[in-house]
Coordinates of C-alpha atoms in Angstrom, one line a residue:
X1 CA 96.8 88.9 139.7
X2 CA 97.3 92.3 138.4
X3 CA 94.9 93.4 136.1
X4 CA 96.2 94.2 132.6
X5 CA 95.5 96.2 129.4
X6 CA 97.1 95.4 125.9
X7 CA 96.3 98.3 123.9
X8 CA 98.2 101.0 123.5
X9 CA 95.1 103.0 122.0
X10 CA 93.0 102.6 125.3
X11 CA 95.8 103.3 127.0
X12 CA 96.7 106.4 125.5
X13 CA 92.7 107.2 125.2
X14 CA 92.2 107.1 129.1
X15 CA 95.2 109.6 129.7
X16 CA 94.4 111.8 126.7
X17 CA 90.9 112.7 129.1
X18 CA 93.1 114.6 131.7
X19 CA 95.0 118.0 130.4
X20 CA 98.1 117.1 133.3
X21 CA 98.8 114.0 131.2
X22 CA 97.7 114.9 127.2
X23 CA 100.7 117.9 127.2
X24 CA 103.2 114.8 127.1
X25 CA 101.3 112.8 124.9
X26 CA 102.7 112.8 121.3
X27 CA 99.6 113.5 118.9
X28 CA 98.7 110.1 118.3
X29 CA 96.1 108.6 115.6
X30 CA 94.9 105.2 113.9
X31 CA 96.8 104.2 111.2
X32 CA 95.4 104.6 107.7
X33 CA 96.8 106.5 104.7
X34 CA 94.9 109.9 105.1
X35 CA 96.0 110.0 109.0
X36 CA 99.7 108.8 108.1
X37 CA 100.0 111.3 105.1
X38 CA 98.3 114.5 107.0
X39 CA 100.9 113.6 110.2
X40 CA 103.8 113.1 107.9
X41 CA 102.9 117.2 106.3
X42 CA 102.3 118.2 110.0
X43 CA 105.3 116.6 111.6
X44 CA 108.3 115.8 109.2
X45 CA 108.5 112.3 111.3
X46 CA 106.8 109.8 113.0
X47 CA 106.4 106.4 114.4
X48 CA 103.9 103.2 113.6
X49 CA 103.2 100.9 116.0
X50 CA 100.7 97.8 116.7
X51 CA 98.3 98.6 119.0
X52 CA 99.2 95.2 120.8
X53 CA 102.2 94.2 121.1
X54 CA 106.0 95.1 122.9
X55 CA 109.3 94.7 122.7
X56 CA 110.0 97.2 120.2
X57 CA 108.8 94.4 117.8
X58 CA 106.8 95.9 114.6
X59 CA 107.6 99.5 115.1
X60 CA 108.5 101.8 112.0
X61 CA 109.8 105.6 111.4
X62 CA 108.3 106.8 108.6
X63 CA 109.7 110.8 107.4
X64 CA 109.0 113.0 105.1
X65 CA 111.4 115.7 103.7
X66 CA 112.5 117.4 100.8
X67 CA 109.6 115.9 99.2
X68 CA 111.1 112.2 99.9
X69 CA 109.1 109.6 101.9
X70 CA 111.8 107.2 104.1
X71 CA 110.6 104.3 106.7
X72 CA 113.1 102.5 108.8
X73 CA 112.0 99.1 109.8
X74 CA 114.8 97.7 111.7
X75 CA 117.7 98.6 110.4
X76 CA 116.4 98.8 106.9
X77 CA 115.5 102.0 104.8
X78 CA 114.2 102.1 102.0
X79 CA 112.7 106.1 100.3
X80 CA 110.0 106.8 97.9
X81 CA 109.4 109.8 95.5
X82 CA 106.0 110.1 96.2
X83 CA 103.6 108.9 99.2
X84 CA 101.5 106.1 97.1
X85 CA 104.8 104.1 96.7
X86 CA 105.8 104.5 100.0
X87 CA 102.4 103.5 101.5
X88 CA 101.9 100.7 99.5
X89 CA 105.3 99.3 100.2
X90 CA 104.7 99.9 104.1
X91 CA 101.6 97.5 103.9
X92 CA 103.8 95.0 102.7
X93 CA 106.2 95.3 105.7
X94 CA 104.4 95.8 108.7
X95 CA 102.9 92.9 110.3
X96 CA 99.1 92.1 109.2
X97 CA 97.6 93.6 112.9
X98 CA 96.2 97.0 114.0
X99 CA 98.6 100.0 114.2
X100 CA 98.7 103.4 115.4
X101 CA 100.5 106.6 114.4
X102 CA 102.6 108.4 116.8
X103 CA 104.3 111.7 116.3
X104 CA 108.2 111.4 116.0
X105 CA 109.7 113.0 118.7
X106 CA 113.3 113.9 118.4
X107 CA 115.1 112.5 121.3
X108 CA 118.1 113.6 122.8
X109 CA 120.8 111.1 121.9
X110 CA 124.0 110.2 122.9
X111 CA 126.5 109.5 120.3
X112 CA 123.9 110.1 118.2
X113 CA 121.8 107.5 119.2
X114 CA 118.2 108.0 121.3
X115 CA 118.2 107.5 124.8
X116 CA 114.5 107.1 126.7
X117 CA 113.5 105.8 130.3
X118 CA 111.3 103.5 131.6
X119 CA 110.2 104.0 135.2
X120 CA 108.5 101.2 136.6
X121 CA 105.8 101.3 140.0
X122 CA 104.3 98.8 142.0
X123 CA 101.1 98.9 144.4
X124 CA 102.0 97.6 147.7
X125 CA 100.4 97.6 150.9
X126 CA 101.6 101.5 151.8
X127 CA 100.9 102.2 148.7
X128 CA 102.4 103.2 145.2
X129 CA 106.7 102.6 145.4
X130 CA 108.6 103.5 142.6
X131 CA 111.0 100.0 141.7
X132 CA 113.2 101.9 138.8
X133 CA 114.3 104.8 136.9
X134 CA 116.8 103.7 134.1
X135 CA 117.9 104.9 131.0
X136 CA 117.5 102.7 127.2
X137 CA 120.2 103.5 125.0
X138 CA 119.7 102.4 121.2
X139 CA 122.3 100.0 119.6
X140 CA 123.9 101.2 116.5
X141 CA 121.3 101.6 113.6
X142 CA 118.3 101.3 115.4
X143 CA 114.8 103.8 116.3
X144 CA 114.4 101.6 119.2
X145 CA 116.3 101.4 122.3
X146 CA 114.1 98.4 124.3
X147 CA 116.5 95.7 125.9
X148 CA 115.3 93.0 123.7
X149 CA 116.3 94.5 120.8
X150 CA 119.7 95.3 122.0
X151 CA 119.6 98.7 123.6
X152 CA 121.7 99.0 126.4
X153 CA 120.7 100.1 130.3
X154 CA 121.9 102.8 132.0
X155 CA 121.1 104.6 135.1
X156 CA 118.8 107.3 134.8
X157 CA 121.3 110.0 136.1
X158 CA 124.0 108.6 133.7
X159 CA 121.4 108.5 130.9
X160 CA 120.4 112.6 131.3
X161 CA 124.0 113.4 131.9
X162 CA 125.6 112.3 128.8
X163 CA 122.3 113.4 126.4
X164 CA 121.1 116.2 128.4
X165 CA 124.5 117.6 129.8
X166 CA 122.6 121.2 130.0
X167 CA 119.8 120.5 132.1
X168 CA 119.9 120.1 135.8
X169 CA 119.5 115.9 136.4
X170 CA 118.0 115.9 139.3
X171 CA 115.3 118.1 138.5
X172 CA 114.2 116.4 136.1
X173 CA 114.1 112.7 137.7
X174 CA 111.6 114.4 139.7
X175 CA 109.8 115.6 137.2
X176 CA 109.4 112.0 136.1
X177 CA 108.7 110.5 139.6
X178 CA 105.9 113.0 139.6
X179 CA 104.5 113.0 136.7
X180 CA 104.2 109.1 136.9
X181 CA 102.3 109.2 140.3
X182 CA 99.6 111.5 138.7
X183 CA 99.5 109.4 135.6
X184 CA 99.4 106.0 138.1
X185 CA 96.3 107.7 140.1
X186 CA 94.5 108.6 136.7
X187 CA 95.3 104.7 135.7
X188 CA 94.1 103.4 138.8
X189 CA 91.1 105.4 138.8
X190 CA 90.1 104.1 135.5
X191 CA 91.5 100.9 135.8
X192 CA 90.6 99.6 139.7
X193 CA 93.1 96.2 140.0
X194 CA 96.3 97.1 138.1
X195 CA 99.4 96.5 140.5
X196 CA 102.2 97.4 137.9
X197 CA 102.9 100.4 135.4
X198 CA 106.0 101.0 133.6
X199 CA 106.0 104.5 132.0
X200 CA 108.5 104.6 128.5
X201 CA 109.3 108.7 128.4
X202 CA 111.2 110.5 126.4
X203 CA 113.0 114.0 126.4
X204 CA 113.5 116.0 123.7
X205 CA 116.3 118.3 123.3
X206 CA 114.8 120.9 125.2
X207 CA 114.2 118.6 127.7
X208 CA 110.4 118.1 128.0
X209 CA 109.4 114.9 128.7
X210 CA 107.1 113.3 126.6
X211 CA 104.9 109.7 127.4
X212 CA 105.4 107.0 124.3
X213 CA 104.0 104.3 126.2
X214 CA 102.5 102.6 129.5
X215 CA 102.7 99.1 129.8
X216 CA 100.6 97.1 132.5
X217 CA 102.9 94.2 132.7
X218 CA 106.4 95.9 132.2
X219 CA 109.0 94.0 131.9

């Protein structure tokens, strides 16, 4: 059995202790009103999500501009004239578990719709292989692109074609093949046992890629 970790704080935590990894790490905090307000001022946007959990299931966008406080859960917005309001209407909405704060990252769409990748590894007896490199394209109306909540796959060179059309493709799927065999080694080294990763990145408009998440049982 491959060993697994749920949490998407330790996760993040481990990585955070090596500089190659934190510069794509979104600044990421506990949830609690002084954290969420301070990131809101800092950032303009970000995400909550439950420490535990996958899917896409329970995540929120919460923004802030022009002095008006929006979350998105599902496809459902609702805005706020002042924080307090908004806060206390988030409690109500998110579901009654840990959560973490995650700053918004812009991703390059297509359509108008974010695109990320998940790229999936498996230990075998040579060593580390890579099993995927696809693209996640959000479904009309939606923050999120997972499968399960109807995003839509793509390859990953169709995926950085069509929302990165500037930027040369193949440079950049190595980039990503690299960066998740120095983030596997860091894993491994911290946690001897896992036989699976599946690294969720995204790229911005400039193209850097930043790491929202790392499962240990990816689907």
């Amino acid at each position: 059995m491959s060993r697994q970790l749920a949490s998407k704080w330790r996760k993040t935590a481990l990585l955070m202790k090596y500089p190659v990894a934190a510069a794509h790490i979104p600044q990421t905090k506990v949830f609690n009103s002084g954290n969420l307000l301070h990131m809101l001022h800092h950032y303009g946007m970000v995400f909550i999500k439950p420490i535990v959990g996958g899917g896409g299931y329970g995540v929120i966008r919460v923004s802030r501009s022009g002095g008006v406080y929006r979350y998105t859960h599902t496809n459902i917005s609702r805005s706020f004239n002042n924080f307090g309001q908004m806060y206390r209407s988030l409690l109500r909405v998110k579901a009654r578990r840990k959560y973490l704060i995650q700053q918004g990252i812009h991703l390059a769409t297509i359509h108008g719709r974010p695109v990320d990748y998940r790229v999936k590894v498996v230990k075998t007896e040579q060593g580390w292989v890579f099993r995927s490199l696809v693209g996640r394209w959000a479904r009309p109306g939606l923050c999120v692109t997972n499968l399960s909540r109807g995003g839509t796959m793509l390859s990953g060179k169709r995926a950085l074609a069509l929302s990165l059309p500037h930027i040369a493709n193949r440079y950049k799927r190595r980039e990503m093949r690299s960066l998740t065999l120095t983030c596997t080694h860091i894993m491994e080294s911290q946690l001897p046992g896992i036989g699976q990763l599946g690294f969720d990145y995204g790229l911005d408009h400039s193209g850097k890629i930043w790491i929202l998440e790392v499962n240990t049982r990816p689907q």
